[in-house]
Amino acid sequence: MYRDVSSCNTYDYGDAVYWDARYLQEAGSFDWYQRYAALRPFVRKFISTSASILMVGCGNAVMSEDMIKDGYEDIMNIDISSVAIDIMRRKYQFIPQLKYMQMDVKDMSFFPDEKFGAVVDKGTLDSLMCGTDAPISAAQMLGEVSRLLKPGGVYLLITYGDPKVRMPHLMRSSYNWKITLFIIPRPGFERPEGCSTPEKSYLEPVPLTDKGLLSPSFIMEDPDSHFIYVCQKMDDPNLNNAAPYPLNTNVL
């Protein structure tokens, strides 16, 4: 379990100083990886609109706003950057369903155990994996996520990390998570003309080996796909091998 060297540049994405400077320089909003429209089937399937939700590493993204427009009622947004939090507090000061706090995901002791029904992470674990002491930082964050989830709650992780580099962090027995994987292409991806392989539905969970890895025969149409890990906290250790939830288009 190492730092994501191949996917990182010289910036320390786990450092508040970097993010403060970035948010001071860049105006407007920015959503990492995928917009809510693409993630909506998964969010609606696995997270109730009445759930208390924690959005980690919210930055200046509009995903939380989009979720409120879609009927979600209570989203606590946190970020390590005080600059981002100040911007978002002012922007959404008249939307009581959205709350903002400056906080380090490695220490969320402000919140009591089992506070949230869902935790949404779009690139925050990835940022820590590009920082110094990446494995330690990841373990600290995921331990806090597990602590904050209610039994039955879901950690929805959207990441560039494939199972080979993410499952070793997610499969710790102390978390007691039942993990289901989905893979979706990057925005704007188009299948090559004349592609002979059957088109896959990204609403179908991807089978994993006993070690939590992709099958050697699995073919990923878009090499830059994003991975969605649905990690459900089980209150009975014997349930974490239950069959994955089916997804269908009635949540679109």
JSON list of C-alpha atoms in Angstrom, two decimals:
[
{"chain": "A", "resi": 1, "resn": "MET", "atom": "CA", "xyz": [0.00, 0.00, 0.00]},
{"chain": "A", "resi": 2, "resn": "TYR", "atom": "CA", "xyz": [2.01, 2.89, -1.33]},
{"chain": "A", "resi": 3, "resn": "ARG", "atom": "CA", "xyz": [1.60, 6.43, -2.57]},
{"chain": "A", "resi": 4, "resn": "ASP", "atom": "CA", "xyz": [-0.08, 6.77, -5.98]},
{"chain": "A", "resi": 5, "resn": "VAL", "atom": "CA", "xyz": [3.18, 7.84, -7.59]},
{"chain": "A", "resi": 6, "resn": "SER", "atom": "CA", "xyz": [2.12, 7.20, -11.19]},
{"chain": "A", "resi": 7, "resn": "SER", "atom": "CA", "xyz": [-0.97, 9.39, -10.86]},
{"chain": "A", "resi": 8, "resn": "CYS", "atom": "CA", "xyz": [0.55, 12.26, -8.89]},
{"chain": "A", "resi": 9, "resn": "ASN", "atom": "CA", "xyz": [2.70, 15.21, -9.85]},
{"chain": "A", "resi": 10, "resn": "THR", "atom": "CA", "xyz": [4.94, 17.34, -7.68]},
{"chain": "A", "resi": 11, "resn": "TYR", "atom": "CA", "xyz": [2.04, 18.91, -5.77]},
{"chain": "A", "resi": 12, "resn": "ASP", "atom": "CA", "xyz": [1.14, 17.66, -2.31]},
{"chain": "A", "resi": 13, "resn": "TYR", "atom": "CA", "xyz": [-2.62, 17.32, -2.71]},
{"chain": "A", "resi": 14, "resn": "GLY", "atom": "CA", "xyz": [-2.98, 16.45, 0.96]},
{"chain": "A", "resi": 15, "resn": "ASP", "atom": "CA", "xyz": [-1.69, 19.86, 2.04]},
{"chain": "A", "resi": 16, "resn": "ALA", "atom": "CA", "xyz": [-4.10, 22.66, 3.02]},
{"chain": "A", "resi": 17, "resn": "VAL", "atom": "CA", "xyz": [-1.61, 25.28, 1.81]},
{"chain": "A", "resi": 18, "resn": "TYR", "atom": "CA", "xyz": [-1.83, 23.97, -1.75]},
{"chain": "A", "resi": 19, "resn": "TRP", "atom": "CA", "xyz": [-5.64, 24.02, -1.74]},
{"chain": "A", "resi": 20, "resn": "ASP", "atom": "CA", "xyz": [-5.92, 27.46, -0.12]},
{"chain": "A", "resi": 21, "resn": "ALA", "atom": "CA", "xyz": [-3.68, 28.90, -2.83]},
{"chain": "A", "resi": 22, "resn": "ARG", "atom": "CA", "xyz": [-5.58, 27.11, -5.58]},
{"chain": "A", "resi": 23, "resn": "TYR", "atom": "CA", "xyz": [-9.01, 28.32, -4.42]},
{"chain": "A", "resi": 24, "resn": "LEU", "atom": "CA", "xyz": [-7.71, 31.88, -4.08]},
{"chain": "A", "resi": 25, "resn": "GLN", "atom": "CA", "xyz": [-6.48, 31.81, -7.68]},
{"chain": "A", "resi": 26, "resn": "GLU", "atom": "CA", "xyz": [-9.34, 29.98, -9.37]},
{"chain": "A", "resi": 27, "resn": "ALA", "atom": "CA", "xyz": [-12.80, 31.49, -9.60]},
{"chain": "A", "resi": 28, "resn": "GLY", "atom": "CA", "xyz": [-15.95, 29.47, -10.17]},
{"chain": "A", "resi": 29, "resn": "SER", "atom": "CA", "xyz": [-16.81, 25.90, -9.32]},
{"chain": "A", "resi": 30, "resn": "PHE", "atom": "CA", "xyz": [-15.11, 22.67, -10.30]},
{"chain": "A", "resi": 31, "resn": "ASP", "atom": "CA", "xyz": [-16.32, 19.07, -9.97]},
{"chain": "A", "resi": 32, "resn": "TRP", "atom": "CA", "xyz": [-13.68, 16.33, -9.97]},
{"chain": "A", "resi": 33, "resn": "TYR", "atom": "CA", "xyz": [-14.12, 13.31, -12.23]},
{"chain": "A", "resi": 34, "resn": "GLN", "atom": "CA", "xyz": [-17.89, 13.21, -12.73]},
{"chain": "A", "resi": 35, "resn": "ARG", "atom": "CA", "xyz": [-20.86, 15.56, -12.39]},
{"chain": "A", "resi": 36, "resn": "TYR", "atom": "CA", "xyz": [-23.88, 14.61, -10.32]},
{"chain": "A", "resi": 37, "resn": "ALA", "atom": "CA", "xyz": [-25.94, 13.73, -13.40]},
{"chain": "A", "resi": 38, "resn": "ALA", "atom": "CA", "xyz": [-23.62, 10.80, -14.14]},
{"chain": "A", "resi": 39, "resn": "LEU", "atom": "CA", "xyz": [-23.47, 9.68, -10.50]},
{"chain": "A", "resi": 40, "resn": "ARG", "atom": "CA", "xyz": [-27.16, 10.12, -9.78]},
{"chain": "A", "resi": 41, "resn": "PRO", "atom": "CA", "xyz": [-28.20, 6.49, -10.41]},
{"chain": "A", "resi": 42, "resn": "PHE", "atom": "CA", "xyz": [-25.74, 5.31, -7.76]},
{"chain": "A", "resi": 43, "resn": "VAL", "atom": "CA", "xyz": [-26.49, 8.07, -5.27]},
{"chain": "A", "resi": 44, "resn": "ARG", "atom": "CA", "xyz": [-30.24, 7.56, -5.55]},
{"chain": "A", "resi": 45, "resn": "LYS", "atom": "CA", "xyz": [-29.93, 3.79, -5.29]},
{"chain": "A", "resi": 46, "resn": "PHE", "atom": "CA", "xyz": [-27.69, 3.60, -2.25]},
{"chain": "A", "resi": 47, "resn": "ILE", "atom": "CA", "xyz": [-28.42, 6.81, -0.32]},
{"chain": "A", "resi": 48, "resn": "SER", "atom": "CA", "xyz": [-31.84, 7.78, 0.98]},
{"chain": "A", "resi": 49, "resn": "THR", "atom": "CA", "xyz": [-32.88, 11.41, 0.43]},
{"chain": "A", "resi": 50, "resn": "SER", "atom": "CA", "xyz": [-33.58, 11.64, 4.17]},
{"chain": "A", "resi": 51, "resn": "ALA", "atom": "CA", "xyz": [-30.13, 10.36, 5.21]},
{"chain": "A", "resi": 52, "resn": "SER", "atom": "CA", "xyz": [-27.69, 12.63, 6.99]},
{"chain": "A", "resi": 53, "resn": "ILE", "atom": "CA", "xyz": [-24.81, 12.91, 4.52]},
{"chain": "A", "resi": 54, "resn": "LEU", "atom": "CA", "xyz": [-21.18, 13.88, 4.94]},
{"chain": "A", "resi": 55, "resn": "MET", "atom": "CA", "xyz": [-19.45, 15.22, 1.81]},
{"chain": "A", "resi": 56, "resn": "VAL", "atom": "CA", "xyz": [-15.70, 14.96, 2.41]},
{"chain": "A", "resi": 57, "resn": "GLY", "atom": "CA", "xyz": [-13.36, 17.25, 0.49]},
{"chain": "A", "resi": 58, "resn": "CYS", "atom": "CA", "xyz": [-16.23, 19.30, -0.91]},
{"chain": "A", "resi": 59, "resn": "GLY", "atom": "CA", "xyz": [-14.01, 22.01, -2.40]},
{"chain": "A", "resi": 60, "resn": "ASN", "atom": "CA", "xyz": [-16.00, 24.40, -4.58]},
{"chain": "A", "resi": 61, "resn": "ALA", "atom": "CA", "xyz": [-17.95, 21.66, -6.38]},
{"chain": "A", "resi": 62, "resn": "VAL", "atom": "CA", "xyz": [-21.66, 21.93, -7.08]},
{"chain": "A", "resi": 63, "resn": "MET", "atom": "CA", "xyz": [-22.46, 18.27, -6.41]},
{"chain": "A", "resi": 64, "resn": "SER", "atom": "CA", "xyz": [-24.01, 18.99, -3.01]},
{"chain": "A", "resi": 65, "resn": "GLU", "atom": "CA", "xyz": [-26.14, 21.74, -4.52]},
{"chain": "A", "resi": 66, "resn": "ASP", "atom": "CA", "xyz": [-27.31, 19.35, -7.23]},
{"chain": "A", "resi": 67, "resn": "MET", "atom": "CA", "xyz": [-28.20, 16.74, -4.61]},
{"chain": "A", "resi": 68, "resn": "ILE", "atom": "CA", "xyz": [-30.30, 19.24, -2.67]},
{"chain": "A", "resi": 69, "resn": "LYS", "atom": "CA", "xyz": [-32.13, 20.14, -5.88]},
{"chain": "A", "resi": 70, "resn": "ASP", "atom": "CA", "xyz": [-32.74, 16.40, -6.31]},
{"chain": "A", "resi": 71, "resn": "GLY", "atom": "CA", "xyz": [-34.44, 16.11, -2.94]},
{"chain": "A", "resi": 72, "resn": "TYR", "atom": "CA", "xyz": [-31.66, 15.44, -0.45]},
{"chain": "A", "resi": 73, "resn": "GLU", "atom": "CA", "xyz": [-32.27, 17.16, 2.84]},
{"chain": "A", "resi": 74, "resn": "ASP", "atom": "CA", "xyz": [-29.14, 17.30, 4.98]},
{"chain": "A", "resi": 75, "resn": "ILE", "atom": "CA", "xyz": [-25.56, 17.52, 3.70]},
{"chain": "A", "resi": 76, "resn": "MET", "atom": "CA", "xyz": [-22.60, 18.45, 5.88]},
{"chain": "A", "resi": 77, "resn": "ASN", "atom": "CA", "xyz": [-19.68, 19.53, 3.68]},
{"chain": "A", "resi": 78, "resn": "ILE", "atom": "CA", "xyz": [-16.12, 19.58, 4.96]},
{"chain": "A", "resi": 79, "resn": "ASP", "atom": "CA", "xyz": [-12.81, 20.53, 3.42]},
{"chain": "A", "resi": 80, "resn": "ILE", "atom": "CA", "xyz": [-9.27, 21.07, 4.64]},
{"chain": "A", "resi": 81, "resn": "SER", "atom": "CA", "xyz": [-9.18, 24.47, 2.92]},
{"chain": "A", "resi": 82, "resn": "SER", "atom": "CA", "xyz": [-10.57, 27.34, 4.97]},
{"chain": "A", "resi": 83, "resn": "VAL", "atom": "CA", "xyz": [-10.64, 29.41, 1.77]},
{"chain": "A", "resi": 84, "resn": "ALA", "atom": "CA", "xyz": [-12.97, 26.93, 0.05]},
{"chain": "A", "resi": 85, "resn": "ILE", "atom": "CA", "xyz": [-15.22, 26.72, 3.10]},
{"chain": "A", "resi": 86, "resn": "ASP", "atom": "CA", "xyz": [-15.52, 30.50, 3.38]},
{"chain": "A", "resi": 87, "resn": "ILE", "atom": "CA", "xyz": [-16.43, 30.72, -0.31]},
{"chain": "A", "resi": 88, "resn": "MET", "atom": "CA", "xyz": [-19.06, 28.01, -0.06]},
{"chain": "A", "resi": 89, "resn": "ARG", "atom": "CA", "xyz": [-20.57, 29.32, 3.18]},
{"chain": "A", "resi": 90, "resn": "ARG", "atom": "CA", "xyz": [-21.18, 32.68, 1.54]},
{"chain": "A", "resi": 91, "resn": "LYS", "atom": "CA", "xyz": [-22.50, 31.10, -1.64]},
{"chain": "A", "resi": 92, "resn": "TYR", "atom": "CA", "xyz": [-25.03, 28.88, 0.14]},
{"chain": "A", "resi": 93, "resn": "GLN", "atom": "CA", "xyz": [-25.83, 30.94, 3.21]},
{"chain": "A", "resi": 94, "resn": "PHE", "atom": "CA", "xyz": [-29.53, 30.87, 2.36]},
{"chain": "A", "resi": 95, "resn": "ILE", "atom": "CA", "xyz": [-29.75, 27.13, 1.78]},
{"chain": "A", "resi": 96, "resn": "PRO", "atom": "CA", "xyz": [-30.11, 25.59, 5.26]},
{"chain": "A", "resi": 97, "resn": "GLN", "atom": "CA", "xyz": [-29.79, 22.02, 3.95]},
{"chain": "A", "resi": 98, "resn": "LEU", "atom": "CA", "xyz": [-26.14, 22.73, 3.12]},
{"chain": "A", "resi": 99, "resn": "LYS", "atom": "CA", "xyz": [-23.68, 23.18, 5.99]},
{"chain": "A", "resi": 100, "resn": "TYR", "atom": "CA", "xyz": [-19.94, 23.84, 5.74]},
{"chain": "A", "resi": 101, "resn": "MET", "atom": "CA", "xyz": [-17.05, 23.27, 8.14]},
{"chain": "A", "resi": 102, "resn": "GLN", "atom": "CA", "xyz": [-13.29, 23.46, 7.76]},
{"chain": "A", "resi": 103, "resn": "MET", "atom": "CA", "xyz": [-11.94, 20.07, 8.83]},
{"chain": "A", "resi": 104, "resn": "ASP", "atom": "CA", "xyz": [-9.20, 17.54, 8.15]},
{"chain": "A", "resi": 105, "resn": "VAL", "atom": "CA", "xyz": [-10.66, 14.18, 7.10]},
{"chain": "A", "resi": 106, "resn": "LYS", "atom": "CA", "xyz": [-7.93, 12.43, 9.08]},
{"chain": "A", "resi": 107, "resn": "ASP", "atom": "CA", "xyz": [-9.41, 13.81, 12.31]},
{"chain": "A", "resi": 108, "resn": "MET", "atom": "CA", "xyz": [-13.19, 14.27, 12.33]},
{"chain": "A", "resi": 109, "resn": "SER", "atom": "CA", "xyz": [-13.49, 13.88, 16.10]},
{"chain": "A", "resi": 110, "resn": "PHE", "atom": "CA", "xyz": [-15.87, 16.86, 16.15]},
{"chain": "A", "resi": 111, "resn": "PHE", "atom": "CA", "xyz": [-18.57, 14.40, 15.06]},
{"chain": "A", "resi": 112, "resn": "PRO", "atom": "CA", "xyz": [-19.83, 11.60, 17.33]},
{"chain": "A", "resi": 113, "resn": "ASP", "atom": "CA", "xyz": [-19.78, 7.93, 16.35]},
{"chain": "A", "resi": 114, "resn": "GLU", "atom": "CA", "xyz": [-22.40, 6.75, 13.84]},
{"chain": "A", "resi": 115, "resn": "LYS", "atom": "CA", "xyz": [-23.40, 10.30, 12.98]},
{"chain": "A", "resi": 116, "resn": "PHE", "atom": "CA", "xyz": [-24.04, 9.87, 9.25]},
{"chain": "A", "resi": 117, "resn": "GLY", "atom": "CA", "xyz": [-26.05, 7.57, 7.05]},
{"chain": "A", "resi": 118, "resn": "ALA", "atom": "CA", "xyz": [-23.71, 8.17, 4.12]},
{"chain": "A", "resi": 119, "resn": "VAL", "atom": "CA", "xyz": [-20.27, 9.57, 3.34]},
{"chain": "A", "resi": 120, "resn": "VAL", "atom": "CA", "xyz": [-19.54, 10.73, -0.21]},
{"chain": "A", "resi": 121, "resn": "ASP", "atom": "CA", "xyz": [-15.95, 11.03, -1.43]},
{"chain": "A", "resi": 122, "resn": "LYS", "atom": "CA", "xyz": [-15.15, 12.30, -4.90]},
{"chain": "A", "resi": 123, "resn": "GLY", "atom": "CA", "xyz": [-11.38, 12.45, -5.08]},
{"chain": "A", "resi": 124, "resn": "THR", "atom": "CA", "xyz": [-10.48, 13.11, -1.44]},
{"chain": "A", "resi": 125, "resn": "LEU", "atom": "CA", "xyz": [-8.92, 9.72, -0.74]},
{"chain": "A", "resi": 126, "resn": "ASP", "atom": "CA", "xyz": [-7.09, 10.17, -4.04]},
{"chain": "A", "resi": 127, "resn": "SER", "atom": "CA", "xyz": [-5.67, 13.48, -2.78]},
{"chain": "A", "resi": 128, "resn": "LEU", "atom": "CA", "xyz": [-4.33, 11.81, 0.35]},
{"chain": "A", "resi": 129, "resn": "MET", "atom": "CA", "xyz": [-2.80, 9.06, -1.76]},
{"chain": "A", "resi": 130, "resn": "CYS", "atom": "CA", "xyz": [-0.80, 11.77, -3.54]},
{"chain": "A", "resi": 131, "resn": "GLY", "atom": "CA", "xyz": [0.44, 13.27, -0.28]},
{"chain": "A", "resi": 132, "resn": "THR", "atom": "CA", "xyz": [3.25, 12.41, 2.06]},
{"chain": "A", "resi": 133, "resn": "ASP", "atom": "CA", "xyz": [2.69, 9.42, 4.37]},
{"chain": "A", "resi": 134, "resn": "ALA", "atom": "CA", "xyz": [-0.09, 8.32, 2.02]},
{"chain": "A", "resi": 135, "resn": "PRO", "atom": "CA", "xyz": [-0.87, 4.88, 3.54]},
{"chain": "A", "resi": 136, "resn": "ILE", "atom": "CA", "xyz": [-1.02, 6.32, 7.07]},
{"chain": "A", "resi": 137, "resn": "SER", "atom": "CA", "xyz": [-3.21, 9.22, 5.95]},
{"chain": "A", "resi": 138, "resn": "ALA", "atom": "CA", "xyz": [-5.55, 6.86, 4.09]},
{"chain": "A", "resi": 139, "resn": "ALA", "atom": "CA", "xyz": [-5.90, 4.60, 7.12]},
{"chain": "A", "resi": 140, "resn": "GLN", "atom": "CA", "xyz": [-6.64, 7.58, 9.37]},
{"chain": "A", "resi": 141, "resn": "MET", "atom": "CA", "xyz": [-9.30, 8.90, 7.02]},
{"chain": "A", "resi": 142, "resn": "LEU", "atom": "CA", "xyz": [-10.98, 5.56, 6.36]},
{"chain": "A", "resi": 143, "resn": "GLY", "atom": "CA", "xyz": [-10.96, 4.73, 10.05]},
{"chain": "A", "resi": 144, "resn": "GLU", "atom": "CA", "xyz": [-12.82, 7.97, 10.70]},
{"chain": "A", "resi": 145, "resn": "VAL", "atom": "CA", "xyz": [-15.27, 7.28, 7.87]},
{"chain": "A", "resi": 146, "resn": "SER", "atom": "CA", "xyz": [-16.02, 3.86, 9.34]},
{"chain": "A", "resi": 147, "resn": "ARG", "atom": "CA", "xyz": [-16.49, 5.34, 12.80]},
{"chain": "A", "resi": 148, "resn": "LEU", "atom": "CA", "xyz": [-18.91, 7.99, 11.54]},
{"chain": "A", "resi": 149, "resn": "LEU", "atom": "CA", "xyz": [-21.10, 5.65, 9.48]},
{"chain": "A", "resi": 150, "resn": "LYS", "atom": "CA", "xyz": [-24.26, 4.27, 10.99]},
{"chain": "A", "resi": 151, "resn": "PRO", "atom": "CA", "xyz": [-24.76, 0.51, 10.65]},
{"chain": "A", "resi": 152, "resn": "GLY", "atom": "CA", "xyz": [-26.12, -0.02, 7.17]},
{"chain": "A", "resi": 153, "resn": "GLY", "atom": "CA", "xyz": [-24.66, 3.31, 6.07]},
{"chain": "A", "resi": 154, "resn": "VAL", "atom": "CA", "xyz": [-22.70, 3.71, 2.84]},
{"chain": "A", "resi": 155, "resn": "TYR", "atom": "CA", "xyz": [-19.31, 5.14, 1.97]},
{"chain": "A", "resi": 156, "resn": "LEU", "atom": "CA", "xyz": [-19.56, 6.10, -1.71]},
{"chain": "A", "resi": 157, "resn": "LEU", "atom": "CA", "xyz": [-16.05, 6.45, -3.11]},
{"chain": "A", "resi": 158, "resn": "ILE", "atom": "CA", "xyz": [-15.50, 7.84, -6.61]},
{"chain": "A", "resi": 159, "resn": "THR", "atom": "CA", "xyz": [-11.85, 7.47, -7.58]},
{"chain": "A", "resi": 160, "resn": "TYR", "atom": "CA", "xyz": [-9.34, 6.90, -10.37]},
{"chain": "A", "resi": 161, "resn": "GLY", "atom": "CA", "xyz": [-7.89, 4.02, -8.30]},
{"chain": "A", "resi": 162, "resn": "ASP", "atom": "CA", "xyz": [-8.55, 0.51, -9.58]},
{"chain": "A", "resi": 163, "resn": "PRO", "atom": "CA", "xyz": [-9.08, -2.37, -7.15]},
{"chain": "A", "resi": 164, "resn": "LYS", "atom": "CA", "xyz": [-5.39, -3.28, -7.14]},
{"chain": "A", "resi": 165, "resn": "VAL", "atom": "CA", "xyz": [-4.53, 0.02, -5.41]},
{"chain": "A", "resi": 166, "resn": "ARG", "atom": "CA", "xyz": [-7.77, 0.76, -3.52]},
{"chain": "A", "resi": 167, "resn": "MET", "atom": "CA", "xyz": [-9.06, -2.54, -2.18]},
{"chain": "A", "resi": 168, "resn": "PRO", "atom": "CA", "xyz": [-6.07, -3.11, 0.15]},
{"chain": "A", "resi": 169, "resn": "HIS", "atom": "CA", "xyz": [-7.15, 0.08, 1.93]},
{"chain": "A", "resi": 170, "resn": "LEU", "atom": "CA", "xyz": [-10.89, -0.63, 1.86]},
{"chain": "A", "resi": 171, "resn": "MET", "atom": "CA", "xyz": [-10.89, -4.31, 2.85]},
{"chain": "A", "resi": 172, "resn": "ARG", "atom": "CA", "xyz": [-9.68, -3.92, 6.43]},
{"chain": "A", "resi": 173, "resn": "SER", "atom": "CA", "xyz": [-11.73, -6.26, 8.60]},
{"chain": "A", "resi": 174, "resn": "SER", "atom": "CA", "xyz": [-12.17, -3.57, 11.25]},
{"chain": "A", "resi": 175, "resn": "TYR", "atom": "CA", "xyz": [-14.35, -1.56, 8.85]},
{"chain": "A", "resi": 176, "resn": "ASN", "atom": "CA", "xyz": [-16.70, -4.50, 8.19]},
{"chain": "A", "resi": 177, "resn": "TRP", "atom": "CA", "xyz": [-17.70, -3.12, 4.79]},
{"chain": "A", "resi": 178, "resn": "LYS", "atom": "CA", "xyz": [-19.51, -5.03, 2.08]},
{"chain": "A", "resi": 179, "resn": "ILE", "atom": "CA", "xyz": [-17.96, -3.61, -1.09]},
{"chain": "A", "resi": 180, "resn": "THR", "atom": "CA", "xyz": [-19.61, -3.43, -4.49]},
{"chain": "A", "resi": 181, "resn": "LEU", "atom": "CA", "xyz": [-17.72, -2.04, -7.48]},
{"chain": "A", "resi": 182, "resn": "PHE", "atom": "CA", "xyz": [-19.01, -0.15, -10.50]},
{"chain": "A", "resi": 183, "resn": "ILE", "atom": "CA", "xyz": [-16.94, 1.28, -13.34]},
{"chain": "A", "resi": 184, "resn": "ILE", "atom": "CA", "xyz": [-18.03, 4.23, -15.48]},
{"chain": "A", "resi": 185, "resn": "PRO", "atom": "CA", "xyz": [-16.22, 5.86, -18.39]},
{"chain": "A", "resi": 186, "resn": "ARG", "atom": "CA", "xyz": [-14.83, 9.35, -18.12]},
{"chain": "A", "resi": 187, "resn": "PRO", "atom": "CA", "xyz": [-17.07, 12.19, -19.32]},
{"chain": "A", "resi": 188, "resn": "GLY", "atom": "CA", "xyz": [-17.10, 12.46, -23.09]},
{"chain": "A", "resi": 189, "resn": "PHE", "atom": "CA", "xyz": [-15.78, 8.97, -23.75]},
{"chain": "A", "resi": 190, "resn": "GLU", "atom": "CA", "xyz": [-16.98, 7.42, -27.02]},
{"chain": "A", "resi": 191, "resn": "ARG", "atom": "CA", "xyz": [-16.61, 3.79, -27.98]},
{"chain": "A", "resi": 192, "resn": "PRO", "atom": "CA", "xyz": [-14.36, 3.26, -31.01]},
{"chain": "A", "resi": 193, "resn": "GLU", "atom": "CA", "xyz": [-16.24, 2.75, -34.24]},
{"chain": "A", "resi": 194, "resn": "GLY", "atom": "CA", "xyz": [-16.49, -0.89, -35.19]},
{"chain": "A", "resi": 195, "resn": "CYS", "atom": "CA", "xyz": [-15.83, -2.11, -31.63]},
{"chain": "A", "resi": 196, "resn": "SER", "atom": "CA", "xyz": [-16.81, -5.79, -31.62]},
{"chain": "A", "resi": 197, "resn": "THR", "atom": "CA", "xyz": [-17.20, -6.31, -27.88]},
{"chain": "A", "resi": 198, "resn": "PRO", "atom": "CA", "xyz": [-20.76, -6.00, -26.48]},
{"chain": "A", "resi": 199, "resn": "GLU", "atom": "CA", "xyz": [-21.45, -2.67, -24.85]},
{"chain": "A", "resi": 200, "resn": "LYS", "atom": "CA", "xyz": [-21.47, -3.00, -21.06]},
{"chain": "A", "resi": 201, "resn": "SER", "atom": "CA", "xyz": [-23.97, -1.36, -18.75]},
{"chain": "A", "resi": 202, "resn": "TYR", "atom": "CA", "xyz": [-22.23, 0.72, -16.10]},
{"chain": "A", "resi": 203, "resn": "LEU", "atom": "CA", "xyz": [-25.24, 0.07, -13.87]},
{"chain": "A", "resi": 204, "resn": "GLU", "atom": "CA", "xyz": [-24.12, -3.54, -13.45]},
{"chain": "A", "resi": 205, "resn": "PRO", "atom": "CA", "xyz": [-21.72, -4.32, -10.59]},
{"chain": "A", "resi": 206, "resn": "VAL", "atom": "CA", "xyz": [-18.31, -5.58, -11.65]},
{"chain": "A", "resi": 207, "resn": "PRO", "atom": "CA", "xyz": [-17.39, -9.08, -10.41]},
{"chain": "A", "resi": 208, "resn": "LEU", "atom": "CA", "xyz": [-14.28, -9.27, -8.26]},
{"chain": "A", "resi": 209, "resn": "THR", "atom": "CA", "xyz": [-12.01, -12.14, -7.34]},
{"chain": "A", "resi": 210, "resn": "ASP", "atom": "CA", "xyz": [-11.75, -13.50, -3.80]},
{"chain": "A", "resi": 211, "resn": "LYS", "atom": "CA", "xyz": [-8.88, -11.07, -3.27]},
{"chain": "A", "resi": 212, "resn": "GLY", "atom": "CA", "xyz": [-11.01, -8.12, -4.36]},
{"chain": "A", "resi": 213, "resn": "LEU", "atom": "CA", "xyz": [-9.34, -7.70, -7.75]},
{"chain": "A", "resi": 214, "resn": "LEU", "atom": "CA", "xyz": [-10.63, -7.50, -11.30]},
{"chain": "A", "resi": 215, "resn": "SER", "atom": "CA", "xyz": [-10.63, -10.75, -13.23]},
{"chain": "A", "resi": 216, "resn": "PRO", "atom": "CA", "xyz": [-7.64, -11.06, -15.59]},
{"chain": "A", "resi": 217, "resn": "SER", "atom": "CA", "xyz": [-10.17, -11.44, -18.42]},
{"chain": "A", "resi": 218, "resn": "PHE", "atom": "CA", "xyz": [-11.99, -8.20, -17.61]},
{"chain": "A", "resi": 219, "resn": "ILE", "atom": "CA", "xyz": [-11.76, -5.66, -20.42]},
{"chain": "A", "resi": 220, "resn": "MET", "atom": "CA", "xyz": [-12.12, -1.97, -19.60]},
{"chain": "A", "resi": 221, "resn": "GLU", "atom": "CA", "xyz": [-13.32, -0.07, -22.65]},
{"chain": "A", "resi": 222, "resn": "ASP", "atom": "CA", "xyz": [-12.09, 3.28, -21.37]},
{"chain": "A", "resi": 223, "resn": "PRO", "atom": "CA", "xyz": [-8.60, 3.01, -19.82]},
{"chain": "A", "resi": 224, "resn": "ASP", "atom": "CA", "xyz": [-9.29, 6.26, -17.95]},
{"chain": "A", "resi": 225, "resn": "SER", "atom": "CA", "xyz": [-12.53, 5.06, -16.38]},
{"chain": "A", "resi": 226, "resn": "HIS", "atom": "CA", "xyz": [-13.58, 6.03, -12.90]},
{"chain": "A", "resi": 227, "resn": "PHE", "atom": "CA", "xyz": [-14.26, 3.47, -10.19]},
{"chain": "A", "resi": 228, "resn": "ILE", "atom": "CA", "xyz": [-17.21, 3.68, -7.82]},
{"chain": "A", "resi": 229, "resn": "TYR", "atom": "CA", "xyz": [-16.85, 1.66, -4.62]},
{"chain": "A", "resi": 230, "resn": "VAL", "atom": "CA", "xyz": [-20.06, 1.27, -2.63]},
{"chain": "A", "resi": 231, "resn": "CYS", "atom": "CA", "xyz": [-18.92, 0.31, 0.87]},
{"chain": "A", "resi": 232, "resn": "GLN", "atom": "CA", "xyz": [-21.81, -0.60, 3.13]},
{"chain": "A", "resi": 233, "resn": "LYS", "atom": "CA", "xyz": [-21.14, -0.84, 6.86]},
{"chain": "A", "resi": 234, "resn": "MET", "atom": "CA", "xyz": [-22.51, -4.11, 8.13]},
{"chain": "A", "resi": 235, "resn": "ASP", "atom": "CA", "xyz": [-23.67, -4.54, 11.71]},
{"chain": "A", "resi": 236, "resn": "ASP", "atom": "CA", "xyz": [-23.41, -8.32, 11.34]},
{"chain": "A", "resi": 237, "resn": "PRO", "atom": "CA", "xyz": [-19.97, -9.61, 10.21]},
{"chain": "A", "resi": 238, "resn": "ASN", "atom": "CA", "xyz": [-21.68, -12.60, 8.59]},
{"chain": "A", "resi": 239, "resn": "LEU", "atom": "CA", "xyz": [-23.55, -10.37, 6.14]},
{"chain": "A", "resi": 240, "resn": "ASN", "atom": "CA", "xyz": [-20.62, -8.85, 4.30]},
{"chain": "A", "resi": 241, "resn": "ASN", "atom": "CA", "xyz": [-20.75, -11.49, 1.58]},
{"chain": "A", "resi": 242, "resn": "ALA", "atom": "CA", "xyz": [-24.37, -10.72, 0.68]},
{"chain": "A", "resi": 243, "resn": "ALA", "atom": "CA", "xyz": [-25.22, -10.28, -2.99]},
{"chain": "A", "resi": 244, "resn": "PRO", "atom": "CA", "xyz": [-24.76, -6.76, -4.39]},
{"chain": "A", "resi": 245, "resn": "TYR", "atom": "CA", "xyz": [-27.80, -4.55, -4.85]},
{"chain": "A", "resi": 246, "resn": "PRO", "atom": "CA", "xyz": [-29.19, -4.55, -8.39]},
{"chain": "A", "resi": 247, "resn": "LEU", "atom": "CA", "xyz": [-29.20, -1.24, -10.21]},
{"chain": "A", "resi": 248, "resn": "ASN", "atom": "CA", "xyz": [-31.68, -0.36, -12.90]},
{"chain": "A", "resi": 249, "resn": "THR", "atom": "CA", "xyz": [-32.67, 2.62, -14.96]},
{"chain": "A", "resi": 250, "resn": "ASN", "atom": "CA", "xyz": [-35.69, 3.51, -12.86]},
{"chain": "A", "resi": 251, "resn": "VAL", "atom": "CA", "xyz": [-33.38, 5.62, -10.72]},
{"chain": "A", "resi": 252, "resn": "LEU", "atom": "CA", "xyz": [-32.31, 7.74, -13.69]}
]
